[in-house]
Coordinates of C-alpha atoms in Angstrom, one line a residue:
X551 CA 3.6 -5.7 -53.3
X552 CA 7.4 -4.5 -52.2
X553 CA 7.4 -2.1 -49.6
X554 CA 9.3 0.7 -48.2
X555 CA 9.1 3.8 -46.1
X556 CA 8.9 7.2 -46.8
X557 CA 8.3 10.5 -45.2
X558 CA 7.8 14.1 -46.0
X559 CA 10.2 16.4 -45.2
X560 CA 9.7 19.7 -42.3
X561 CA 11.1 22.6 -44.5
X562 CA 13.9 24.6 -43.1
X563 CA 16.9 21.9 -42.7
X564 CA 20.5 22.2 -43.8
X565 CA 21.1 20.3 -47.4
X566 CA 24.6 20.7 -47.6
X567 CA 26.1 18.3 -45.1
X568 CA 24.5 15.4 -43.7
X569 CA 24.8 11.4 -42.8
X570 CA 23.1 9.1 -43.6
X571 CA 24.4 5.2 -41.3
X572 CA 22.1 2.4 -42.4
X573 CA 23.3 -1.8 -41.7
X574 CA 21.3 -3.9 -44.7
X575 CA 21.6 -7.2 -45.6
X576 CA 20.6 -8.1 -49.1
X577 CA 18.7 -11.1 -49.7
X578 CA 18.0 -11.3 -53.8
X579 CA 20.5 -10.6 -56.6
X580 CA 17.6 -9.8 -59.6
X581 CA 19.6 -7.5 -62.1
X582 CA 18.1 -4.1 -61.4
X583 CA 19.5 -1.4 -59.8
X584 CA 17.4 -1.7 -55.5
X585 CA 18.3 1.3 -53.1
X586 CA 18.9 2.0 -49.7
X587 CA 17.2 5.8 -49.4
X588 CA 16.4 8.4 -52.4
X589 CA 15.1 12.1 -52.3
X590 CA 13.2 12.5 -55.5
X591 CA 12.8 16.9 -55.9
X592 CA 9.9 16.8 -58.3
X593 CA 11.3 15.5 -61.4
X594 CA 12.9 13.1 -62.6
X595 CA 17.0 15.0 -63.3
X596 CA 16.6 16.3 -59.6
X597 CA 17.6 13.1 -57.2
X598 CA 20.0 12.2 -54.6
X599 CA 20.3 8.5 -53.7
X600 CA 22.3 5.5 -52.9
X601 CA 21.6 2.6 -54.2
X602 CA 22.8 -1.3 -55.2
X603 CA 23.1 -1.1 -58.6
X604 CA 22.1 -3.8 -61.7
X605 CA 26.4 -5.1 -61.8
X606 CA 26.2 -4.9 -57.3
X607 CA 28.1 -2.4 -57.3
X608 CA 26.7 0.6 -54.7
X609 CA 26.5 4.2 -56.1
X610 CA 25.9 7.2 -53.8
X611 CA 25.4 9.8 -56.2
X612 CA 23.3 13.2 -56.7
X613 CA 21.8 14.9 -59.9
X614 CA 21.0 18.4 -59.5
X615 CA 18.7 19.2 -62.7
X616 CA 20.0 16.8 -65.3
X617 CA 23.5 16.7 -64.2
X618 CA 25.7 14.7 -61.5
X619 CA 27.3 17.3 -58.9
X620 CA 28.4 14.3 -57.5
X621 CA 29.0 11.0 -57.5
X622 CA 30.3 7.6 -55.4
X623 CA 30.1 4.8 -57.9
X624 CA 32.5 1.6 -56.0
X625 CA 34.6 -1.0 -57.4
X626 CA 33.8 -4.2 -55.4
X627 CA 30.0 -6.1 -56.0
X628 CA 28.5 -6.7 -52.9
X629 CA 26.5 -9.7 -53.4
X630 CA 26.9 -11.8 -49.8
X631 CA 23.9 -12.4 -49.1
X632 CA 23.7 -14.2 -45.9
X633 CA 26.0 -11.5 -43.9
X634 CA 24.8 -7.6 -42.4
X635 CA 26.8 -4.8 -44.1
X636 CA 26.3 -1.4 -43.0
X637 CA 26.7 1.9 -45.0
X638 CA 27.8 5.3 -44.3
X639 CA 27.1 7.8 -46.7
X640 CA 28.3 11.5 -46.1
X641 CA 28.0 15.2 -47.9
X642 CA 29.7 18.0 -47.2
X643 CA 29.4 20.2 -50.2
X644 CA 31.2 23.6 -48.4
X645 CA 33.9 21.6 -46.9
X646 CA 36.9 23.6 -47.9
X647 CA 38.8 19.8 -48.5
X648 CA 37.9 18.7 -51.9
X649 CA 38.3 14.4 -51.2
X650 CA 35.9 15.8 -48.0
X651 CA 33.2 16.8 -49.2
X652 CA 31.6 13.1 -50.1
X653 CA 32.3 9.6 -48.3
X654 CA 30.9 6.8 -48.4
X655 CA 32.2 3.7 -46.2
X656 CA 31.2 -0.2 -46.0
X657 CA 31.7 -1.9 -43.4
X658 CA 34.3 0.7 -41.4
X659 CA 36.8 1.1 -44.4
X660 CA 36.5 3.6 -47.6
X661 CA 36.4 1.3 -50.5
X662 CA 37.8 1.7 -53.9
X663 CA 36.0 4.1 -56.4
X664 CA 35.5 3.3 -60.4
X665 CA 33.8 7.0 -60.8
X666 CA 34.6 9.6 -57.5
X667 CA 33.9 13.2 -58.5
X668 CA 33.2 15.8 -55.4
X669 CA 30.2 18.0 -55.0
X670 CA 29.8 21.4 -56.3
X671 CA 25.7 22.0 -55.1
X672 CA 23.6 21.6 -52.4
X673 CA 21.5 17.9 -52.3
X674 CA 18.2 17.5 -52.0
X675 CA 18.0 15.0 -49.1
X676 CA 17.1 17.3 -46.0
X677 CA 14.9 19.9 -47.5
X678 CA 11.1 19.1 -48.6
X679 CA 11.4 16.3 -50.4
X680 CA 10.7 12.9 -49.9
X681 CA 12.5 10.9 -48.6
X682 CA 12.5 6.8 -49.6
X683 CA 14.4 4.1 -47.5
X684 CA 13.9 1.0 -49.7
X685 CA 12.5 2.0 -53.2
X686 CA 12.6 5.0 -55.6
X687 CA 9.7 7.5 -56.4
X688 CA 10.8 9.0 -59.9
X689 CA 8.5 12.2 -59.7
X690 CA 7.6 12.9 -55.8
X691 CA 4.4 11.9 -55.7
X692 CA 4.7 10.1 -53.1
X693 CA 4.1 6.3 -55.0
X694 CA 7.9 4.4 -55.3
X695 CA 7.5 2.8 -58.4
X696 CA 11.6 1.5 -59.2
X697 CA 14.2 -0.2 -57.3
X698 CA 12.8 -1.8 -54.3
X699 CA 15.3 -2.9 -51.9
X700 CA 15.7 -6.9 -51.9
X701 CA 16.4 -7.4 -48.4
X702 CA 16.8 -6.7 -44.5
X703 CA 17.2 -3.3 -42.8
X704 CA 18.6 -1.7 -39.2
X705 CA 19.3 1.4 -37.7
X706 CA 18.8 3.9 -40.8
X707 CA 20.2 7.0 -39.2
X708 CA 20.1 10.0 -40.5
X709 CA 21.9 13.7 -39.4
X710 CA 21.4 17.1 -40.4
X711 CA 23.9 19.7 -40.9
X712 CA 26.3 17.4 -39.2
X713 CA 29.3 15.2 -40.4
X714 CA 30.7 12.0 -37.9
X715 CA 32.8 9.7 -37.9
X716 CA 31.5 6.0 -39.6
X717 CA 33.6 5.0 -35.4
X718 CA 30.1 6.0 -34.6
X719 CA 28.2 3.8 -35.8
X720 CA 30.4 0.8 -35.3
X721 CA 33.8 -0.2 -35.0
X722 CA 35.5 -3.4 -35.3
X723 CA 35.6 -6.6 -32.8
X724 CA 39.4 -7.1 -31.4
X725 CA 39.4 -11.0 -31.0
X726 CA 37.1 -12.0 -35.1
X727 CA 38.1 -8.3 -36.7
X728 CA 34.6 -8.4 -38.2
X729 CA 33.2 -5.0 -38.2
X730 CA 30.2 -4.4 -35.5
X731 CA 27.4 -1.9 -34.8
X732 CA 26.7 0.6 -32.2
X733 CA 23.5 0.6 -31.5
X734 CA 23.6 4.2 -30.2
X735 CA 25.2 4.9 -33.1
X736 CA 26.0 9.2 -32.2
X737 CA 25.1 10.6 -29.0
X738 CA 23.3 14.4 -30.8
X739 CA 20.6 15.8 -31.6
X740 CA 19.8 14.2 -35.1
X741 CA 18.6 18.2 -36.6
X742 CA 16.0 19.4 -39.1
X743 CA 14.7 16.3 -41.0
X744 CA 17.3 14.2 -38.7
X745 CA 15.0 10.6 -38.0
X746 CA 16.3 7.1 -36.2
X747 CA 14.6 4.1 -37.9
X748 CA 16.4 1.5 -35.3
X749 CA 13.6 -1.2 -37.0
X750 CA 13.8 -3.4 -33.4
X751 CA 9.8 -2.6 -32.5
X752 CA 7.8 -5.4 -34.1
X753 CA 4.7 -4.1 -34.5
X754 CA 5.8 -0.3 -35.4
X755 CA 8.8 -0.9 -37.9
X756 CA 8.7 2.6 -38.7
X757 CA 9.5 4.2 -35.4
X758 CA 11.6 7.1 -34.9
X759 CA 13.5 6.9 -32.3
X760 CA 14.9 10.2 -32.4
X761 CA 14.5 13.0 -31.0
X762 CA 11.8 14.5 -33.3
X763 CA 9.9 12.2 -33.3
X764 CA 8.6 11.9 -37.1
X765 CA 5.6 10.2 -38.4
X766 CA 6.7 8.0 -41.6
X767 CA 4.7 6.1 -43.7
X768 CA 4.9 2.8 -45.2
X769 CA 3.5 1.6 -48.2
X770 CA 2.5 -2.4 -48.6
X771 CA 3.8 -5.2 -45.9
X772 CA 7.1 -4.9 -44.0
X773 CA 8.6 -8.5 -42.4
X774 CA 9.3 -8.6 -38.9
X775 CA 12.4 -11.0 -38.1
X776 CA 14.8 -11.6 -35.9
X777 CA 18.3 -11.6 -37.8
X778 CA 20.0 -8.3 -37.3
X779 CA 23.3 -6.5 -37.5
X780 CA 24.2 -8.2 -34.4
X781 CA 23.1 -11.6 -34.4
X782 CA 22.9 -12.8 -37.8
X783 CA 20.1 -16.0 -38.6
X784 CA 20.7 -18.7 -41.2
X785 CA 18.5 -18.6 -44.5
X786 CA 18.8 -20.1 -47.9
X787 CA 20.8 -19.5 -49.9
X788 CA 19.9 -17.5 -53.5
X789 CA 23.3 -18.7 -54.8
X790 CA 22.4 -21.6 -54.9
X791 CA 20.5 -23.7 -56.3
X792 CA 19.7 -25.7 -58.5
X793 CA 16.8 -27.6 -60.9
X794 CA 17.0 -31.1 -63.1
X795 CA 15.9 -33.9 -60.8
X796 CA 15.1 -35.3 -63.9
X797 CA 15.7 -35.7 -67.7
X798 CA 13.2 -32.6 -69.0
X799 CA 12.8 -30.5 -66.2
X800 CA 12.4 -27.1 -66.5
X801 CA 12.2 -24.1 -64.5
X802 CA 13.4 -21.5 -62.3
X803 CA 14.3 -21.9 -58.9
X804 CA 12.9 -19.8 -56.9
X805 CA 13.8 -18.3 -53.9
X806 CA 12.0 -15.5 -51.8
X807 CA 10.1 -13.7 -49.1
X808 CA 13.3 -13.4 -47.0
X809 CA 15.2 -15.7 -48.6
X810 CA 13.1 -18.5 -45.9
X811 CA 10.5 -19.2 -48.7
X812 CA 11.3 -21.9 -51.8
X813 CA 10.2 -23.6 -54.8
X814 CA 7.4 -22.7 -57.8
X815 CA 9.8 -24.6 -60.2
X816 CA 10.0 -28.9 -61.0
X817 CA 12.0 -30.4 -59.0
X818 CA 14.6 -27.9 -57.6
X819 CA 17.2 -27.9 -54.8
X820 CA 17.8 -25.7 -51.7
X821 CA 20.4 -25.0 -49.7
X822 CA 21.0 -22.6 -46.1
X823 CA 23.6 -20.3 -45.7
X824 CA 25.2 -21.8 -42.3
X825 CA 26.4 -25.3 -41.2
X826 CA 27.5 -26.5 -38.1
X827 CA 29.9 -29.3 -37.4
X828 CA 29.3 -29.1 -33.3
X829 CA 26.0 -27.0 -32.1
X830 CA 22.7 -29.0 -31.8
X831 CA 20.4 -27.1 -34.0
X832 CA 16.5 -26.7 -34.8
X833 CA 14.4 -26.1 -37.0
X834 CA 11.1 -25.9 -38.5
X835 CA 9.4 -26.0 -42.1
X836 CA 6.0 -25.7 -43.8
X837 CA 5.1 -27.3 -46.9
X838 CA 2.1 -26.7 -48.8
X839 CA 2.5 -30.2 -50.4
X840 CA 3.8 -33.8 -49.8
X841 CA 5.9 -34.2 -53.5
X842 CA 9.1 -32.9 -51.1
X843 CA 11.7 -33.8 -49.6
X844 CA 13.6 -31.6 -46.9
X845 CA 16.8 -32.3 -44.4
X846 CA 20.1 -31.6 -44.3
X847 CA 22.7 -32.1 -47.3
X848 CA 26.3 -33.0 -46.5
X849 CA 27.6 -32.3 -50.3
X850 CA 26.6 -31.2 -53.7
X851 CA 24.3 -32.5 -56.2
X852 CA 26.4 -34.1 -58.9
X853 CA 23.8 -33.2 -61.3
X854 CA 21.5 -35.1 -63.4
X855 CA 19.4 -38.0 -62.3
X856 CA 21.5 -37.7 -59.2
X857 CA 19.9 -34.2 -57.8
X858 CA 18.1 -33.6 -55.7
X859 CA 16.4 -36.4 -52.6
X860 CA 18.1 -39.0 -55.2
X861 CA 21.2 -38.3 -53.8
X862 CA 23.8 -40.4 -51.8
X863 CA 24.8 -37.3 -49.4
X864 CA 20.7 -37.1 -48.5
X865 CA 19.5 -37.9 -44.6
X866 CA 15.2 -36.3 -45.5
X867 CA 11.8 -37.1 -45.1
X868 CA 9.7 -37.7 -48.0
X869 CA 6.0 -37.1 -46.9
X870 CA 4.8 -38.5 -50.6
X871 CA 5.7 -41.6 -49.9
X872 CA 5.9 -42.6 -46.0
X873 CA 9.6 -42.1 -46.2
X874 CA 12.8 -41.5 -45.2
X875 CA 16.1 -41.7 -46.9
X876 CA 19.7 -41.5 -45.3
X877 CA 22.4 -41.3 -47.8
X878 CA 21.3 -42.8 -51.0
X879 CA 19.1 -45.8 -48.9
X880 CA 15.6 -45.1 -48.7
X881 CA 13.6 -46.8 -45.6
X882 CA 10.0 -46.4 -43.8
X883 CA 9.1 -45.1 -41.4
X884 CA 8.8 -41.0 -42.7
X885 CA 6.3 -38.8 -42.3
X886 CA 2.2 -39.5 -43.0
X887 CA 1.2 -38.2 -47.2
X888 CA -0.5 -35.2 -45.6
X889 CA -0.3 -32.0 -46.7
X890 CA -0.3 -28.5 -45.3
X891 CA 2.1 -29.6 -42.6
X892 CA 4.8 -27.8 -40.1
X893 CA 7.3 -30.4 -39.1
X894 CA 10.3 -29.9 -36.6
X895 CA 14.8 -31.1 -36.9
X896 CA 17.1 -31.1 -34.8
X897 CA 20.7 -32.0 -35.2
X898 CA 23.2 -33.0 -33.7
X899 CA 26.2 -33.8 -35.3
X900 CA 28.9 -34.5 -32.8
X901 CA 27.0 -37.6 -32.6
X902 CA 25.7 -37.7 -36.0
X903 CA 22.3 -37.7 -34.8
X904 CA 19.3 -36.1 -36.0
X905 CA 15.5 -36.5 -34.8
X906 CA 12.6 -34.9 -37.0
X907 CA 9.3 -34.4 -35.9
X908 CA 5.1 -33.3 -37.3
X909 CA 2.9 -30.5 -35.6
X910 CA 5.0 -31.2 -32.5
X911 CA 4.8 -34.6 -32.0
X912 CA 8.5 -36.4 -31.7
X913 CA 9.7 -38.9 -33.1
X914 CA 11.7 -39.7 -30.7
X915 CA 13.2 -37.8 -27.7
X916 CA 15.3 -35.4 -29.0
X917 CA 16.4 -33.6 -25.5
X918 CA 17.1 -37.5 -24.2
X919 CA 19.3 -37.8 -27.3
X920 CA 17.4 -41.5 -28.0
X921 CA 15.5 -42.8 -30.8
X922 CA 17.1 -40.7 -33.2
X923 CA 15.6 -40.8 -36.5
X924 CA 19.5 -40.9 -38.7
X925 CA 22.3 -41.9 -36.2
X926 CA 24.8 -41.4 -39.6
X927 CA 25.8 -37.9 -41.4
X928 CA 25.8 -37.2 -44.9
X929 CA 29.3 -37.6 -47.1
X930 CA 31.2 -35.1 -46.6
X931 CA 32.5 -32.3 -48.7
X932 CA 31.0 -29.2 -47.4
X933 CA 32.6 -28.1 -43.9
X934 CA 31.2 -27.5 -41.4
X935 CA 29.3 -30.3 -42.9
X936 CA 24.9 -30.6 -43.0
X937 CA 23.5 -28.0 -44.3
X938 CA 19.5 -27.8 -44.2
X939 CA 18.2 -28.2 -47.5
X940 CA 14.8 -29.1 -49.5
X941 CA 14.1 -30.5 -52.4
X942 CA 10.6 -29.3 -54.2
X943 CA 8.3 -30.4 -57.2
X944 CA 6.5 -27.6 -58.9
X945 CA 5.1 -26.3 -54.6
X946 CA 6.5 -25.2 -51.6
X947 CA 9.1 -25.3 -48.5
X948 CA 9.4 -22.6 -45.4
X949 CA 11.5 -22.5 -43.4
X950 CA 12.2 -20.8 -39.6
X951 CA 14.9 -20.9 -38.8
X952 CA 14.4 -18.8 -36.0
X953 CA 13.9 -15.8 -37.4
X954 CA 10.3 -15.6 -36.4
X955 CA 8.4 -16.5 -40.5
X956 CA 7.2 -19.1 -42.6
X957 CA 8.1 -17.0 -46.1
X958 CA 6.0 -14.0 -45.0
X959 CA 4.0 -15.6 -42.0
X960 CA 4.4 -15.1 -38.5
X961 CA 4.5 -18.5 -36.9
X962 CA 1.7 -17.4 -34.2
X963 CA 3.6 -18.7 -31.1
X964 CA 6.7 -16.5 -29.2
X965 CA 9.1 -19.7 -28.5
X966 CA 12.6 -19.4 -28.4
X967 CA 15.6 -21.7 -27.8
X968 CA 17.1 -22.2 -24.3
X969 CA 19.8 -19.0 -24.9
X970 CA 16.1 -16.7 -25.0
X971 CA 16.9 -16.3 -29.2
X972 CA 14.9 -16.6 -31.9
X973 CA 10.8 -17.8 -32.7
X974 CA 10.3 -20.4 -32.8
X975 CA 6.5 -22.6 -34.1
X976 CA 7.2 -25.2 -31.3
X977 CA 8.7 -25.9 -28.0
X978 CA 13.4 -25.7 -28.8
X979 CA 14.2 -29.8 -27.0
X980 CA 16.7 -28.5 -24.6
X981 CA 19.9 -28.4 -25.4
X982 CA 19.0 -27.3 -29.0
X983 CA 20.0 -24.0 -30.8
X984 CA 18.5 -21.8 -32.9
X985 CA 21.2 -21.7 -36.4
X986 CA 22.8 -18.2 -36.0
X987 CA 25.7 -16.1 -35.7
X988 CA 25.2 -15.1 -31.3
X989 CA 24.9 -19.8 -30.8
X990 CA 27.7 -21.1 -33.0
X991 CA 29.7 -18.1 -31.3
X992 CA 28.4 -19.3 -28.0
X993 CA 28.3 -22.9 -28.5
X994 CA 30.2 -24.4 -31.5
X995 CA 30.6 -24.1 -35.0

């Protein structure tokens, strides 16, 4: 079930001036509109929305009784499902400068717009119309029915009767040039109906941290994650999947639950969004069937019968036959043919070693650097070399890269790596780290 957050604001707010800021990470491109924020005025013709369109452009739109009363639509298409992005929208209809009446920023800069229409009146956001975060409600019934956002959100902030600069919410890193978050935001009151959802309290994701302390409602089940704008975690990559392990295979690869679950098709291959050449990294996989292979891949499958588990660029375990796959060669010594199992992987790419374990017990000792199952890495096409991967047959693989969840299910424990990062089911071997941007920066990519 799709999940979203909403609130019925109090009366008395200024509707002609406000600033909205949100950090988001898209995890699905389904060819449908996906809303970051909407406010509906009781009919399908009176609303304000900030929405990713079906073609992945981004629109900031206000409709006043059926006609557009201000619209910005980007020329760029935002399809990066592996990174966080920052969106700021400003509405100030009383501003004497036409180009300042309605503004949008993405990652600190104003994008090029294919539609750039200045507003002539007030917006619906800020009055008594409900605000929906992550969905759209066509009739203000408080039951959103379309345009569900697929992804993660953080630091969703609304400032009523105030305009703030985009630099109040973020800044460019002096070394990398990457736009990064300012977690506090502007040091000011939020005004009537303003709010601040940090989404960092894992037990209360719709908690308002503004001085208004409003009570929000949540429909559906929100999934907490350690993935955030300050530390981007690895996931599966929905832009890289394929099928066709055997002639005649059919089915559409499907990645879901924050891009941590892959499967639901016949013989599908899934690849991660991050990899490493030097950092020792750790991750976990839960599988509900034995007829799956999972491990690392060093190059793109070549197509036809060489895809997936049979490809020579995979190092993988294959529980169905208790086999181990190493660069095209199949050997014994694999895990028991038991479904519903949790697996651990520890990769030391600089020393060409990888270990696996099952249900908390290692084969070998990754912390000591001994007894590695694999002592060569796959053939290299990708850079960095070793991407976590899975090949599934009809069932599902659930990955935990430290995000704290296998699909939509919590790891149930609070194990972290030596840097105190992530949430895993089992103890992370000494010297190995979660695959995320903060660790890659600290320990090498």
